[in-house]
């Protein structure tokens, strides 16, 4: 006997996956900012640090957009 997942189950699973992707993007930004190096000559972030922060922000931005669009299409049910 197999149990077929319902549409509600599939939406909940997709929401958890997108939330995990968003959380990973947030952690990437925190990691990039926490490990950023400053060049003593220019008193600015090194090129590698800037690149890492830009990439982390792009990942976070894409995850946020996906999650926001998903929530528009499938809003969370509020308990009455």
mmCIF file of the C-alpha atoms, coordinates in Angstrom:
data_MODEL
# 
_entry.id   MODEL 
# 
loop_
_atom_site.group_PDB 
_atom_site.id 
_atom_site.type_symbol 
_atom_site.label_atom_id 
_atom_site.label_alt_id 
_atom_site.label_comp_id 
_atom_site.label_asym_id 
_atom_site.label_entity_id 
_atom_site.label_seq_id 
_atom_site.pdbx_PDB_ins_code 
_atom_site.Cartn_x 
_atom_site.Cartn_y 
_atom_site.Cartn_z 
_atom_site.occupancy 
_atom_site.B_iso_or_equiv 
_atom_site.pdbx_formal_charge 
_atom_site.auth_seq_id 
_atom_site.auth_comp_id 
_atom_site.auth_asym_id 
_atom_site.auth_atom_id 
_atom_site.pdbx_PDB_model_num 
ATOM 1  C CA . UNK A 1 1  ? 0.000  0.000  0.000  1.00 0.00 ? 1  UNK A CA 1 
ATOM 2  C CA . UNK A 1 2  ? 1.395  3.372  -0.968 1.00 0.00 ? 2  UNK A CA 1 
ATOM 3  C CA . UNK A 1 3  ? 0.409  6.718  0.418  1.00 0.00 ? 3  UNK A CA 1 
ATOM 4  C CA . UNK A 1 4  ? 0.093  9.412  -2.211 1.00 0.00 ? 4  UNK A CA 1 
ATOM 5  C CA . UNK A 1 5  ? 1.101  12.918 -1.147 1.00 0.00 ? 5  UNK A CA 1 
ATOM 6  C CA . UNK A 1 6  ? -1.650 15.507 -1.360 1.00 0.00 ? 6  UNK A CA 1 
ATOM 7  C CA . UNK A 1 7  ? -1.334 18.889 -3.025 1.00 0.00 ? 7  UNK A CA 1 
ATOM 8  C CA . UNK A 1 8  ? -1.025 20.421 0.446  1.00 0.00 ? 8  UNK A CA 1 
ATOM 9  C CA . UNK A 1 9  ? 1.909  18.093 1.214  1.00 0.00 ? 9  UNK A CA 1 
ATOM 10 C CA . UNK A 1 10 ? 3.667  19.037 -2.016 1.00 0.00 ? 10 UNK A CA 1 
ATOM 11 C CA . UNK A 1 11 ? 3.190  22.766 -1.389 1.00 0.00 ? 11 UNK A CA 1 
ATOM 12 C CA . UNK A 1 12 ? 4.504  22.410 2.168  1.00 0.00 ? 12 UNK A CA 1 
ATOM 13 C CA . UNK A 1 13 ? 7.523  20.474 0.911  1.00 0.00 ? 13 UNK A CA 1 
ATOM 14 C CA . UNK A 1 14 ? 8.263  23.104 -1.736 1.00 0.00 ? 14 UNK A CA 1 
ATOM 15 C CA . UNK A 1 15 ? 7.890  25.883 0.845  1.00 0.00 ? 15 UNK A CA 1 
ATOM 16 C CA . UNK A 1 16 ? 10.376 24.162 3.182  1.00 0.00 ? 16 UNK A CA 1 
ATOM 17 C CA . UNK A 1 17 ? 12.851 23.767 0.338  1.00 0.00 ? 17 UNK A CA 1 
ATOM 18 C CA . UNK A 1 18 ? 12.590 27.414 -0.691 1.00 0.00 ? 18 UNK A CA 1 
ATOM 19 C CA . UNK A 1 19 ? 12.886 28.501 2.944  1.00 0.00 ? 19 UNK A CA 1 
ATOM 20 C CA . UNK A 1 20 ? 16.065 26.427 3.263  1.00 0.00 ? 20 UNK A CA 1 
ATOM 21 C CA . UNK A 1 21 ? 17.448 28.024 0.091  1.00 0.00 ? 21 UNK A CA 1 
ATOM 22 C CA . UNK A 1 22 ? 16.661 31.483 1.482  1.00 0.00 ? 22 UNK A CA 1 
ATOM 23 C CA . UNK A 1 23 ? 18.257 30.640 4.846  1.00 0.00 ? 23 UNK A CA 1 
ATOM 24 C CA . UNK A 1 24 ? 21.367 29.408 3.043  1.00 0.00 ? 24 UNK A CA 1 
ATOM 25 C CA . UNK A 1 25 ? 21.557 32.718 1.167  1.00 0.00 ? 25 UNK A CA 1 
ATOM 26 C CA . UNK A 1 26 ? 21.317 34.644 4.445  1.00 0.00 ? 26 UNK A CA 1 
ATOM 27 C CA . UNK A 1 27 ? 24.067 32.511 5.951  1.00 0.00 ? 27 UNK A CA 1 
ATOM 28 C CA . UNK A 1 28 ? 26.224 33.127 2.873  1.00 0.00 ? 28 UNK A CA 1 
ATOM 29 C CA . UNK A 1 29 ? 25.926 36.887 3.309  1.00 0.00 ? 29 UNK A CA 1 
ATOM 30 C CA . UNK A 1 30 ? 26.803 36.651 6.999  1.00 0.00 ? 30 UNK A CA 1 
ATOM 31 C CA . UNK A 1 31 ? 29.790 34.447 6.186  1.00 0.00 ? 31 UNK A CA 1 
ATOM 32 C CA . UNK A 1 32 ? 31.048 36.775 3.438  1.00 0.00 ? 32 UNK A CA 1 
ATOM 33 C CA . UNK A 1 33 ? 30.693 39.823 5.671  1.00 0.00 ? 33 UNK A CA 1 
ATOM 34 C CA . UNK A 1 34 ? 32.274 38.092 8.649  1.00 0.00 ? 34 UNK A CA 1 
ATOM 35 C CA . UNK A 1 35 ? 35.312 36.960 6.670  1.00 0.00 ? 35 UNK A CA 1 
ATOM 36 C CA . UNK A 1 36 ? 35.799 40.095 4.569  1.00 0.00 ? 36 UNK A CA 1 
ATOM 37 C CA . UNK A 1 37 ? 39.329 41.461 4.497  1.00 0.00 ? 37 UNK A CA 1 
ATOM 38 C CA . UNK A 1 38 ? 40.310 45.120 4.332  1.00 0.00 ? 38 UNK A CA 1 
ATOM 39 C CA . UNK A 1 39 ? 43.295 46.241 2.285  1.00 0.00 ? 39 UNK A CA 1 
ATOM 40 C CA . UNK A 1 40 ? 45.443 48.412 4.596  1.00 0.00 ? 40 UNK A CA 1 
ATOM 41 C CA . UNK A 1 41 ? 46.717 50.495 1.668  1.00 0.00 ? 41 UNK A CA 1 
ATOM 42 C CA . UNK A 1 42 ? 43.275 51.606 0.491  1.00 0.00 ? 42 UNK A CA 1 
ATOM 43 C CA . UNK A 1 43 ? 41.275 51.006 3.696  1.00 0.00 ? 43 UNK A CA 1 
ATOM 44 C CA . UNK A 1 44 ? 38.650 49.323 1.517  1.00 0.00 ? 44 UNK A CA 1 
ATOM 45 C CA . UNK A 1 45 ? 37.566 45.713 1.106  1.00 0.00 ? 45 UNK A CA 1 
ATOM 46 C CA . UNK A 1 46 ? 39.841 43.559 -1.027 1.00 0.00 ? 46 UNK A CA 1 
ATOM 47 C CA . UNK A 1 47 ? 38.652 42.580 -4.502 1.00 0.00 ? 47 UNK A CA 1 
ATOM 48 C CA . UNK A 1 48 ? 38.078 39.012 -3.340 1.00 0.00 ? 48 UNK A CA 1 
ATOM 49 C CA . UNK A 1 49 ? 35.958 40.186 -0.411 1.00 0.00 ? 49 UNK A CA 1 
ATOM 50 C CA . UNK A 1 50 ? 33.872 42.435 -2.646 1.00 0.00 ? 50 UNK A CA 1 
ATOM 51 C CA . UNK A 1 51 ? 33.363 39.603 -5.123 1.00 0.00 ? 51 UNK A CA 1 
ATOM 52 C CA . UNK A 1 52 ? 32.357 37.162 -2.373 1.00 0.00 ? 52 UNK A CA 1 
ATOM 53 C CA . UNK A 1 53 ? 29.859 39.642 -0.946 1.00 0.00 ? 53 UNK A CA 1 
ATOM 54 C CA . UNK A 1 54 ? 28.385 40.356 -4.393 1.00 0.00 ? 54 UNK A CA 1 
ATOM 55 C CA . UNK A 1 55 ? 28.002 36.649 -5.140 1.00 0.00 ? 55 UNK A CA 1 
ATOM 56 C CA . UNK A 1 56 ? 26.412 36.000 -1.743 1.00 0.00 ? 56 UNK A CA 1 
ATOM 57 C CA . UNK A 1 57 ? 23.984 38.865 -2.286 1.00 0.00 ? 57 UNK A CA 1 
ATOM 58 C CA . UNK A 1 58 ? 23.049 37.538 -5.752 1.00 0.00 ? 58 UNK A CA 1 
ATOM 59 C CA . UNK A 1 59 ? 22.323 34.084 -4.291 1.00 0.00 ? 59 UNK A CA 1 
ATOM 60 C CA . UNK A 1 60 ? 20.247 35.620 -1.499 1.00 0.00 ? 60 UNK A CA 1 
ATOM 61 C CA . UNK A 1 61 ? 18.388 37.895 -3.921 1.00 0.00 ? 61 UNK A CA 1 
ATOM 62 C CA . UNK A 1 62 ? 17.478 35.011 -6.247 1.00 0.00 ? 62 UNK A CA 1 
ATOM 63 C CA . UNK A 1 63 ? 16.306 32.889 -3.306 1.00 0.00 ? 63 UNK A CA 1 
ATOM 64 C CA . UNK A 1 64 ? 14.249 35.773 -1.918 1.00 0.00 ? 64 UNK A CA 1 
ATOM 65 C CA . UNK A 1 65 ? 12.591 36.387 -5.297 1.00 0.00 ? 65 UNK A CA 1 
ATOM 66 C CA . UNK A 1 66 ? 11.705 32.713 -5.716 1.00 0.00 ? 66 UNK A CA 1 
ATOM 67 C CA . UNK A 1 67 ? 10.332 32.461 -2.186 1.00 0.00 ? 67 UNK A CA 1 
ATOM 68 C CA . UNK A 1 68 ? 8.319  35.682 -2.520 1.00 0.00 ? 68 UNK A CA 1 
ATOM 69 C CA . UNK A 1 69 ? 6.794  34.594 -5.850 1.00 0.00 ? 69 UNK A CA 1 
ATOM 70 C CA . UNK A 1 70 ? 5.938  31.194 -4.386 1.00 0.00 ? 70 UNK A CA 1 
ATOM 71 C CA . UNK A 1 71 ? 4.224  32.835 -1.411 1.00 0.00 ? 71 UNK A CA 1 
ATOM 72 C CA . UNK A 1 72 ? 2.147  34.984 -3.762 1.00 0.00 ? 72 UNK A CA 1 
ATOM 73 C CA . UNK A 1 73 ? 0.997  31.905 -5.674 1.00 0.00 ? 73 UNK A CA 1 
ATOM 74 C CA . UNK A 1 74 ? 0.538  29.726 -2.581 1.00 0.00 ? 74 UNK A CA 1 
ATOM 75 C CA . UNK A 1 75 ? -0.044 31.891 0.507  1.00 0.00 ? 75 UNK A CA 1 
ATOM 76 C CA . UNK A 1 76 ? 0.274  30.158 3.853  1.00 0.00 ? 76 UNK A CA 1 
ATOM 77 C CA . UNK A 1 77 ? -3.005 29.200 5.415  1.00 0.00 ? 77 UNK A CA 1 
ATOM 78 C CA . UNK A 1 78 ? -3.798 31.076 8.594  1.00 0.00 ? 78 UNK A CA 1 
ATOM 79 C CA . UNK A 1 79 ? -5.425 29.160 11.418 1.00 0.00 ? 79 UNK A CA 1 
ATOM 80 C CA . UNK A 1 80 ? -8.900 30.489 12.141 1.00 0.00 ? 80 UNK A CA 1 
# 
